[in-house]
Amino acid sequence: MFYNLLSPLATDISLFNVFRYITFRSMAALVTALVLSIVCGPHFIAWLRRLKCGQYILEDVPAHAAKAGTPTMGGLLIMFTLCVSVLLWADLTNPYIWQTMLVFVGFGAVGFWDDMTKLRHHQNKGISARAKLAGQLVVACAAMLCLVFNDHYTSTLAIPFLKDVSLNLGHLYLPFGVFLMVAASNAVNLTDGLDGLAIGPTIVAGIVFAIFIYITGHAVFARYLLVDYVPGVGEVAVFCAALVGAGLGFLWFNAYPAQVFMGDVGSLSLGGVLGYLALLSKQELVLAVVGGLFVAETLSVIMQVSYFRWTGGKRLFRMAPLHHHFELKGVPESKIIIRFWITSIMLGLVALSVLKLR
Ligand code: 57M
């Protein structure tokens, strides 16, 4: 909004030129979302408590018994602060901004439906897996339709670390894109089982994609770094920065011991939008690197279930997803969280190295 209102005044007052810079507006979006979260957070958590949005805790991990009643659906705070910040600082005539918001809010709506169902039943039983998947598929298909009608749509995949090698998926790019968003959404959801465990790596991914998207939308940098140039997409860096700010602001309250959980409204929306950011930045496969922790958590579940069926009842891990395995081995929760964060920062750096190592 500030861009649309104030940057035209730059012809008369040169100070207003700053509103033209994506870098300036991205920093402002980060700070706005962060400050808004920290200011609104306590009121929001008190409001969730009044509405009795307390988490129902399953009994299979005894260490979590003390978490009973912690308010959930903190993802609504992320959604509110991120959307306000983007509306204030982004160019509202840019179609990529609206598409990204649509994906974020769309996946969030599916999560909200699940959270509300759980709360209504006063237990951990939300909507059926099939209904959840159907909702995610509808949002992901709508997102892919938007993407295809963009001016600079291409169905090629860059292969990380290989120069001049790309794979043209043709029409298969559509189901691939849908899969990427739905998989990312569910992977973040599976990871969201310890305080700060999902939001930490999401913040790292937000920073990495802010850099990728900025470069993809910058003619000179994109050419220099051999990245596909997509005019206009750089504006989405403002969204990524707001995501980092909103994430940090949420972490303020979700840090161990958590005062609030994000709920499915948070995990599904964040995961889904990370998938869309990977598509927009033309770094689809790099998502598996920067989100390597989410991939590892998901693989641990697939391996656990497959091994259980194959051996007729034996377990590979003490419990899946992976963080439960370490918990049951007696590693303190805060240590698991910080080690997972360190891993995700290292993966973020590896992902960024894709830009130079080819
Ligand atoms: C999300 N949700 C947390 C909170 C959060 C197929 C199977 C692997 C599915 C998986 C599952 O249900 N995953 C969905 C996990 C829950 O957190 C709520 O859910 C939201 C995210 N959707 O925002 O509202 C609990 O996680 C803890 N938590 C924190 N801090 C946070 O910041 O401590 C969450 C956020 C909260 C709280 O205790 O109540 C969850 O774990 O339920 N299922 C599982 O993860 C289960 N694993 C399992 O059954 N493994 C089996 C098979 C199927 C692979 C096995 O290993 O044999 C575990 N879930 C729980 N206990 N609760 C089992 C142990």
Short mmCIF file of C-alpha atoms and ligand atoms in Angstrom, two decimals:
data_model
loop_
_atom_site.label_atom_id
_atom_site.label_comp_id
_atom_site.label_asym_id
_atom_site.label_seq_id
_atom_site.Cartn_x
_atom_site.Cartn_y
_atom_site.Cartn_z
CA MET A 1 0.00 0.00 0.00
CA PHE A 2 2.80 2.44 0.92
CA TYR A 3 4.48 1.60 -2.40
CA ASN A 4 1.31 2.41 -4.35
CA LEU A 5 0.51 5.55 -2.35
CA LEU A 6 3.92 7.07 -1.71
CA SER A 7 6.35 6.08 -4.48
CA PRO A 8 4.57 8.29 -7.11
CA LEU A 9 5.42 11.28 -4.85
CA ALA A 10 9.14 10.57 -5.38
CA THR A 11 9.17 12.85 -8.45
CA ASP A 12 8.55 15.81 -6.09
CA ILE A 13 10.11 14.60 -2.84
CA SER A 14 13.15 12.37 -3.46
CA LEU A 15 12.94 10.86 0.06
CA PHE A 16 9.96 8.84 -1.11
CA ASN A 17 12.27 7.00 -3.51
CA VAL A 18 13.00 4.49 -0.73
CA PHE A 19 9.49 3.08 -1.17
CA ARG A 20 10.53 1.91 -4.65
CA TYR A 21 13.23 -0.41 -3.29
CA ILE A 22 12.22 -4.01 -2.66
CA THR A 23 15.08 -4.35 -0.16
CA PHE A 24 13.86 -1.41 1.95
CA ARG A 25 10.25 -2.57 1.89
CA SER A 26 11.29 -6.16 2.72
CA MET A 27 13.16 -4.99 5.83
CA ALA A 28 10.20 -2.83 6.82
CA ALA A 29 7.82 -5.78 6.28
CA LEU A 30 9.98 -8.01 8.50
CA VAL A 31 10.09 -5.47 11.32
CA THR A 32 6.37 -4.67 11.02
CA ALA A 33 5.31 -8.33 11.26
CA LEU A 34 7.73 -8.98 14.13
CA VAL A 35 6.71 -5.95 16.22
CA LEU A 36 3.01 -6.54 15.52
CA SER A 37 3.35 -10.18 16.70
CA ILE A 38 5.15 -9.24 19.90
CA VAL A 39 2.63 -6.48 20.70
CA CYS A 40 -0.51 -8.44 19.77
CA GLY A 41 0.74 -11.88 20.95
CA PRO A 42 -0.19 -11.67 24.66
CA HIS A 43 -3.69 -10.35 23.86
CA PHE A 44 -4.13 -12.97 21.16
CA ILE A 45 -3.06 -15.82 23.50
CA ALA A 46 -5.40 -14.52 26.21
CA TRP A 47 -8.20 -14.42 23.61
CA LEU A 48 -7.48 -18.06 22.57
CA ARG A 49 -7.61 -19.04 26.26
CA ARG A 50 -10.99 -17.31 26.68
CA LEU A 51 -12.27 -19.20 23.63
CA LYS A 52 -10.98 -22.41 25.26
CA CYS A 53 -8.75 -23.28 22.27
CA GLY A 54 -6.60 -25.56 24.46
CA GLN A 55 -4.62 -28.42 22.91
CA TYR A 56 -5.78 -31.96 23.61
CA ILE A 57 -2.63 -34.00 24.39
CA LEU A 58 -2.26 -37.67 23.43
CA GLU A 59 -0.87 -39.88 26.20
CA ASP A 60 1.79 -41.79 24.26
CA VAL A 61 4.57 -39.27 24.98
CA PRO A 62 4.48 -38.77 28.79
CA ALA A 63 6.79 -35.73 28.64
CA HIS A 64 4.00 -33.82 26.87
CA ALA A 65 1.39 -34.24 29.63
CA ALA A 66 2.33 -30.85 31.10
CA LYS A 67 1.46 -29.19 27.77
CA ALA A 68 -2.26 -29.99 28.12
CA GLY A 69 -4.41 -26.92 27.63
CA THR A 70 -1.72 -24.85 25.85
CA PRO A 71 -3.71 -22.68 23.42
CA THR A 72 -3.46 -23.79 19.81
CA MET A 73 -4.30 -22.05 16.50
CA GLY A 74 -1.45 -19.57 17.02
CA GLY A 75 -1.12 -19.80 13.23
CA LEU A 76 -3.90 -17.20 13.13
CA LEU A 77 -1.45 -14.72 14.68
CA ILE A 78 1.13 -15.57 11.98
CA MET A 79 -1.55 -15.14 9.34
CA PHE A 80 -2.77 -11.80 10.71
CA THR A 81 0.65 -10.18 11.17
CA LEU A 82 1.99 -11.48 7.86
CA CYS A 83 -1.04 -10.35 5.85
CA VAL A 84 -1.15 -6.87 7.48
CA SER A 85 2.57 -6.41 6.85
CA VAL A 86 2.33 -7.54 3.20
CA LEU A 87 -0.70 -5.30 2.59
CA LEU A 88 1.24 -2.34 4.01
CA TRP A 89 4.58 -2.85 2.24
CA ALA A 90 4.06 -4.80 -0.99
CA ASP A 91 3.12 -3.48 -4.43
CA LEU A 92 -0.56 -4.38 -4.45
CA THR A 93 -0.73 -4.33 -8.25
CA ASN A 94 1.72 -7.23 -8.46
CA PRO A 95 -0.13 -10.49 -9.31
CA TYR A 96 2.52 -12.73 -7.68
CA ILE A 97 1.83 -11.12 -4.30
CA TRP A 98 -1.88 -11.95 -4.50
CA GLN A 99 -1.21 -15.50 -5.71
CA THR A 100 1.17 -16.14 -2.82
CA MET A 101 -1.37 -14.75 -0.34
CA LEU A 102 -4.07 -16.96 -1.90
CA VAL A 103 -1.95 -20.08 -1.39
CA PHE A 104 -1.08 -19.06 2.17
CA VAL A 105 -4.63 -18.25 3.22
CA GLY A 106 -6.09 -21.18 1.22
CA PHE A 107 -3.95 -23.83 2.95
CA GLY A 108 -4.56 -21.99 6.23
CA ALA A 109 -8.33 -22.33 5.70
CA VAL A 110 -7.98 -26.12 5.39
CA GLY A 111 -5.95 -26.17 8.62
CA PHE A 112 -8.48 -23.92 10.36
CA TRP A 113 -11.27 -26.33 9.41
CA ASP A 114 -9.25 -29.19 10.92
CA ASP A 115 -8.43 -27.25 14.12
CA MET A 116 -12.04 -26.18 14.62
CA THR A 117 -13.22 -29.78 14.18
CA LYS A 118 -10.72 -30.96 16.81
CA LEU A 119 -11.85 -28.27 19.24
CA ARG A 120 -15.51 -29.04 18.69
CA HIS A 121 -14.90 -32.73 19.49
CA HIS A 122 -12.74 -31.80 22.53
CA GLN A 123 -10.08 -34.30 21.40
CA ASN A 124 -7.38 -34.77 18.79
CA LYS A 125 -9.81 -35.98 16.09
CA GLY A 126 -10.01 -33.47 13.28
CA ILE A 127 -11.38 -33.82 9.76
CA SER A 128 -10.68 -37.09 7.95
CA ALA A 129 -7.34 -37.50 6.16
CA ARG A 130 -9.27 -37.70 2.88
CA ALA A 131 -11.12 -34.41 3.50
CA LYS A 132 -7.87 -32.70 4.47
CA LEU A 133 -6.12 -33.95 1.32
CA ALA A 134 -9.09 -32.90 -0.85
CA GLY A 135 -8.94 -29.37 0.61
CA GLN A 136 -5.18 -29.18 0.03
CA LEU A 137 -5.57 -30.43 -3.56
CA VAL A 138 -8.22 -27.80 -4.34
CA VAL A 139 -5.95 -24.98 -3.11
CA ALA A 140 -2.86 -26.40 -4.84
CA CYS A 141 -4.70 -26.85 -8.17
CA ALA A 142 -6.01 -23.26 -7.97
CA ALA A 143 -2.45 -22.08 -7.30
CA MET A 144 -1.09 -24.00 -10.30
CA LEU A 145 -3.79 -22.51 -12.52
CA CYS A 146 -2.67 -19.02 -11.46
CA LEU A 147 0.96 -19.95 -12.08
CA VAL A 148 0.34 -21.30 -15.57
CA PHE A 149 -1.38 -18.08 -16.68
CA ASN A 150 1.54 -15.93 -15.56
CA ASP A 151 3.40 -14.27 -18.44
CA HIS A 152 6.73 -15.95 -17.79
CA TYR A 153 5.57 -19.47 -16.90
CA THR A 154 7.99 -22.26 -17.82
CA SER A 155 7.71 -25.96 -17.13
CA THR A 156 11.47 -26.53 -16.79
CA LEU A 157 13.21 -27.63 -13.62
CA ALA A 158 16.73 -26.45 -12.86
CA ILE A 159 18.87 -29.27 -11.51
CA PRO A 160 20.81 -28.11 -8.43
CA PHE A 161 24.60 -28.06 -8.76
CA LEU A 162 24.50 -28.81 -12.51
CA LYS A 163 25.21 -26.00 -14.94
CA ASP A 164 23.21 -25.81 -18.18
CA VAL A 165 21.17 -28.86 -17.26
CA SER A 166 17.41 -28.56 -16.91
CA LEU A 167 14.49 -30.89 -17.25
CA ASN A 168 11.39 -29.86 -19.18
CA LEU A 169 8.41 -31.54 -17.53
CA GLY A 170 5.87 -30.21 -20.04
CA HIS A 171 2.31 -30.80 -18.81
CA LEU A 172 3.65 -32.92 -15.95
CA TYR A 173 4.81 -29.69 -14.30
CA LEU A 174 1.20 -29.15 -13.13
CA PRO A 175 0.84 -32.34 -11.06
CA PHE A 176 4.43 -31.89 -9.94
CA GLY A 177 3.63 -28.40 -8.59
CA VAL A 178 0.50 -29.68 -6.86
CA PHE A 179 2.51 -32.50 -5.28
CA LEU A 180 5.23 -30.09 -4.11
CA MET A 181 2.78 -27.82 -2.27
CA VAL A 182 0.72 -30.62 -0.71
CA ALA A 183 3.84 -32.56 0.34
CA ALA A 184 5.46 -29.47 1.86
CA SER A 185 2.26 -28.62 3.72
CA ASN A 186 2.01 -32.11 5.25
CA ALA A 187 5.74 -32.30 6.00
CA VAL A 188 5.66 -29.08 8.06
CA ASN A 189 2.56 -30.40 9.83
CA LEU A 190 4.34 -33.65 10.78
CA THR A 191 7.33 -31.69 12.08
CA ASP A 192 5.19 -29.50 14.32
CA GLY A 193 5.43 -31.69 17.40
CA LEU A 194 7.89 -29.87 19.70
CA ASP A 195 8.09 -26.22 20.79
CA GLY A 196 9.56 -24.12 17.98
CA LEU A 197 10.46 -27.19 15.94
CA ALA A 198 8.46 -26.28 12.82
CA ILE A 199 8.75 -22.50 12.92
CA GLY A 200 12.59 -22.47 13.22
CA PRO A 201 13.29 -24.26 9.90
CA THR A 202 10.40 -22.32 8.31
CA ILE A 203 12.16 -19.05 9.19
CA VAL A 204 15.39 -20.38 7.67
CA ALA A 205 13.51 -21.38 4.49
CA GLY A 206 11.84 -17.93 4.43
CA ILE A 207 15.27 -16.23 4.46
CA VAL A 208 16.65 -18.53 1.76
CA PHE A 209 13.62 -18.02 -0.51
CA ALA A 210 13.71 -14.24 0.05
CA ILE A 211 17.23 -14.31 -1.43
CA PHE A 212 16.33 -16.68 -4.29
CA ILE A 213 13.18 -14.76 -5.21
CA TYR A 214 14.96 -11.41 -5.13
CA ILE A 215 17.61 -12.77 -7.52
CA THR A 216 15.02 -14.43 -9.79
CA GLY A 217 13.26 -11.08 -10.16
CA HIS A 218 16.48 -9.10 -10.80
CA ALA A 219 17.60 -9.08 -14.46
CA VAL A 220 21.31 -8.49 -13.75
CA PHE A 221 21.74 -10.82 -10.75
CA ALA A 222 19.70 -13.58 -12.43
CA ARG A 223 21.88 -13.45 -15.56
CA TYR A 224 25.10 -13.36 -13.53
CA LEU A 225 24.07 -16.32 -11.34
CA LEU A 226 22.56 -18.29 -14.26
CA VAL A 227 19.11 -18.30 -12.70
CA ASP A 228 15.86 -18.09 -14.74
CA TYR A 229 14.84 -14.41 -14.82
CA VAL A 230 11.13 -13.87 -14.00
CA PRO A 231 10.21 -10.16 -14.19
CA GLY A 232 8.02 -8.97 -11.30
CA VAL A 233 8.55 -11.99 -9.08
CA GLY A 234 11.13 -10.12 -6.94
CA GLU A 235 8.24 -8.35 -5.19
CA VAL A 236 7.48 -11.63 -3.40
CA ALA A 237 10.69 -11.04 -1.39
CA VAL A 238 8.49 -8.64 0.63
CA PHE A 239 6.17 -11.55 1.41
CA CYS A 240 9.15 -13.78 2.39
CA ALA A 241 10.49 -11.06 4.69
CA ALA A 242 7.07 -10.65 6.32
CA LEU A 243 7.00 -14.44 6.76
CA VAL A 244 10.36 -14.30 8.54
CA GLY A 245 9.14 -11.46 10.79
CA ALA A 246 5.83 -13.16 11.58
CA GLY A 247 7.71 -16.43 12.20
CA LEU A 248 10.16 -14.80 14.61
CA GLY A 249 7.28 -13.06 16.37
CA PHE A 250 5.44 -16.37 16.74
CA LEU A 251 8.63 -18.06 17.98
CA TRP A 252 8.76 -15.42 20.73
CA PHE A 253 5.74 -17.19 22.26
CA ASN A 254 6.23 -20.71 20.86
CA ALA A 255 9.81 -21.01 22.20
CA TYR A 256 10.24 -23.73 24.83
CA PRO A 257 8.21 -23.84 27.07
CA ALA A 258 5.55 -22.79 24.56
CA GLN A 259 2.72 -20.42 25.48
CA VAL A 260 0.94 -21.24 22.22
CA PHE A 261 1.03 -23.85 19.40
CA MET A 262 0.47 -22.90 15.76
CA GLY A 263 -2.14 -25.59 15.04
CA ASP A 264 -2.89 -26.90 11.55
CA VAL A 265 -3.91 -23.40 10.50
CA GLY A 266 -0.25 -22.48 10.91
CA SER A 267 1.56 -25.63 9.78
CA LEU A 268 -0.48 -26.30 6.63
CA SER A 269 -0.37 -22.66 5.48
CA LEU A 270 3.39 -22.28 6.06
CA GLY A 271 4.23 -25.58 4.36
CA GLY A 272 1.95 -24.93 1.38
CA VAL A 273 3.37 -21.46 0.80
CA LEU A 274 6.97 -22.74 1.00
CA GLY A 275 6.06 -25.09 -1.87
CA TYR A 276 4.68 -22.16 -3.88
CA LEU A 277 7.77 -20.03 -3.17
CA ALA A 278 9.94 -22.85 -4.54
CA LEU A 279 7.85 -22.86 -7.74
CA LEU A 280 7.91 -19.06 -8.11
CA SER A 281 11.67 -18.83 -7.57
CA LYS A 282 12.23 -21.70 -10.05
CA GLN A 283 14.14 -23.53 -7.28
CA GLU A 284 11.71 -26.42 -7.02
CA LEU A 285 14.24 -29.13 -6.18
CA VAL A 286 16.17 -26.90 -3.79
CA LEU A 287 13.11 -27.00 -1.51
CA ALA A 288 14.11 -30.57 -0.58
CA VAL A 289 17.51 -29.23 0.55
CA VAL A 290 16.41 -26.14 2.47
CA GLY A 291 13.50 -28.12 3.89
CA GLY A 292 15.67 -31.20 4.43
CA LEU A 293 14.55 -31.43 8.03
CA PHE A 294 10.90 -31.62 6.99
CA VAL A 295 11.88 -34.29 4.45
CA ALA A 296 13.73 -36.30 7.12
CA GLU A 297 10.71 -36.15 9.49
CA THR A 298 8.39 -37.32 6.71
CA LEU A 299 10.74 -40.09 5.58
CA SER A 300 10.98 -41.34 9.17
CA VAL A 301 7.19 -41.82 9.21
CA ILE A 302 7.17 -43.57 5.81
CA MET A 303 10.03 -45.85 6.89
CA GLN A 304 8.42 -46.57 10.26
CA VAL A 305 5.07 -47.53 8.74
CA SER A 306 6.64 -49.59 5.90
CA TYR A 307 8.97 -51.44 8.26
CA PHE A 308 6.07 -52.11 10.67
CA ARG A 309 4.02 -53.68 7.87
CA TRP A 310 6.94 -55.57 6.33
CA THR A 311 8.06 -57.17 9.61
CA GLY A 312 4.55 -57.73 10.93
CA GLY A 313 4.83 -55.37 13.91
CA LYS A 314 8.47 -54.38 14.48
CA ARG A 315 9.49 -50.71 14.75
CA LEU A 316 12.51 -49.03 13.17
CA PHE A 317 12.35 -45.97 15.43
CA ARG A 318 11.06 -45.86 18.99
CA MET A 319 8.39 -43.59 17.53
CA ALA A 320 7.98 -41.53 14.37
CA PRO A 321 8.27 -38.70 13.34
CA LEU A 322 11.97 -38.56 14.20
CA HIS A 323 11.73 -36.00 17.04
CA HIS A 324 9.65 -38.49 19.08
CA HIS A 325 12.42 -41.09 18.65
CA PHE A 326 14.95 -38.78 20.32
CA GLU A 327 12.45 -37.77 23.00
CA LEU A 328 11.80 -41.39 23.95
CA LYS A 329 15.58 -41.99 24.05
CA GLY A 330 15.67 -39.39 26.82
CA VAL A 331 17.15 -36.40 24.96
CA PRO A 332 15.69 -33.23 26.54
CA GLU A 333 13.17 -31.40 24.34
CA SER A 334 15.12 -28.13 24.18
CA LYS A 335 18.26 -29.98 23.04
CA ILE A 336 16.40 -31.76 20.21
CA ILE A 337 14.89 -28.46 19.07
CA ILE A 338 18.18 -26.57 19.00
CA ARG A 339 20.00 -29.42 17.25
CA PHE A 340 17.25 -29.57 14.62
CA TRP A 341 17.55 -25.78 14.15
CA ILE A 342 21.33 -26.06 13.70
CA THR A 343 20.77 -28.78 11.09
CA SER A 344 18.26 -26.61 9.26
CA ILE A 345 20.61 -23.58 9.24
CA MET A 346 23.33 -25.76 7.72
CA LEU A 347 20.87 -27.05 5.11
CA GLY A 348 19.87 -23.44 4.34
CA LEU A 349 23.52 -22.60 3.67
CA VAL A 350 23.91 -25.66 1.43
CA ALA A 351 20.78 -24.58 -0.47
CA LEU A 352 22.22 -21.09 -1.01
CA SER A 353 25.47 -22.54 -2.27
CA VAL A 354 23.47 -23.82 -5.28
CA LEU A 355 23.78 -20.26 -6.61
CA LYS A 356 27.55 -20.50 -7.01
CA LEU A 357 28.50 -24.19 -7.01
CA ARG A 358 27.73 -25.54 -10.47
C1 57M B 1 0.88 -33.14 13.74
N1 57M B 1 0.69 -32.83 16.01
C2 57M B 1 1.23 -32.94 17.26
C3 57M B 1 -0.36 -28.60 17.74
C4 57M B 1 0.38 -28.30 16.49
C5 57M B 1 0.80 -40.61 10.52
C6 57M B 1 1.32 -40.00 11.78
C7 57M B 1 2.79 -39.97 11.79
C8 57M B 1 0.69 -38.61 11.98
C9 57M B 1 1.25 -37.85 13.16
C10 57M B 1 0.41 -36.61 13.31
O1 57M B 1 -0.69 -36.67 13.76
N2 57M B 1 0.97 -35.48 12.92
C11 57M B 1 0.24 -34.26 12.93
C12 57M B 1 1.38 -33.57 14.99
C13 57M B 1 0.51 -32.10 18.36
O2 57M B 1 0.55 -30.71 17.99
C14 57M B 1 -0.63 -30.09 17.57
O3 57M B 1 -0.81 -30.27 16.18
C15 57M B 1 -0.47 -29.04 15.52
C16 57M B 1 0.18 -29.31 14.19
N3 57M B 1 -0.73 -30.01 13.37
O4 57M B 1 0.47 -26.94 16.24
O5 57M B 1 -1.54 -27.88 17.79
C17 57M B 1 1.30 -32.25 19.64
O6 57M B 1 2.66 -31.90 19.42
C18 57M B 1 3.19 -31.24 20.57
N4 57M B 1 3.63 -29.87 20.20
C19 57M B 1 4.52 -29.24 21.02
N5 57M B 1 4.93 -27.97 20.69
C20 57M B 1 4.49 -27.31 19.58
O7 57M B 1 4.91 -26.14 19.30
O8 57M B 1 4.95 -29.78 21.99
C21 57M B 1 3.16 -29.25 19.06
C22 57M B 1 3.58 -27.98 18.73
C23 57M B 1 0.84 -31.34 20.75
C24 57M B 1 2.07 -31.21 21.60
O9 57M B 1 2.18 -32.34 22.42
O10 57M B 1 -0.25 -31.92 21.40
C25 57M B 1 1.20 -34.40 17.65
O11 57M B 1 2.30 -34.97 17.76
O12 57M B 1 0.10 -34.93 17.84
N6 57M B 1 1.23 -38.64 14.34
C26 57M B 1 2.14 -38.52 15.25
O13 57M B 1 2.99 -37.66 15.19
C27 57M B 1 2.12 -39.57 16.30
N7 57M B 1 3.05 -40.60 15.86
C28 57M B 1 2.70 -41.89 15.73
O14 57M B 1 1.61 -42.33 16.03
N8 57M B 1 3.70 -42.74 15.24
C29 57M B 1 3.50 -44.12 14.93
C30 57M B 1 3.28 -44.34 13.41
C31 57M B 1 1.91 -43.82 12.97
C32 57M B 1 4.35 -43.74 12.52
C33 57M B 1 4.73 -44.93 15.30
O15 57M B 1 5.85 -44.38 15.41
O16 57M B 1 4.60 -46.12 15.48
C34 57M B 1 2.58 -39.01 17.63
N9 57M B 1 1.71 -38.02 18.14
C35 57M B 1 1.62 -37.78 19.44
N10 57M B 1 2.18 -38.55 20.31
N11 57M B 1 0.88 -36.78 19.93
C36 57M B 1 2.72 -40.13 18.63
C37 57M B 1 3.05 -39.58 19.96
#
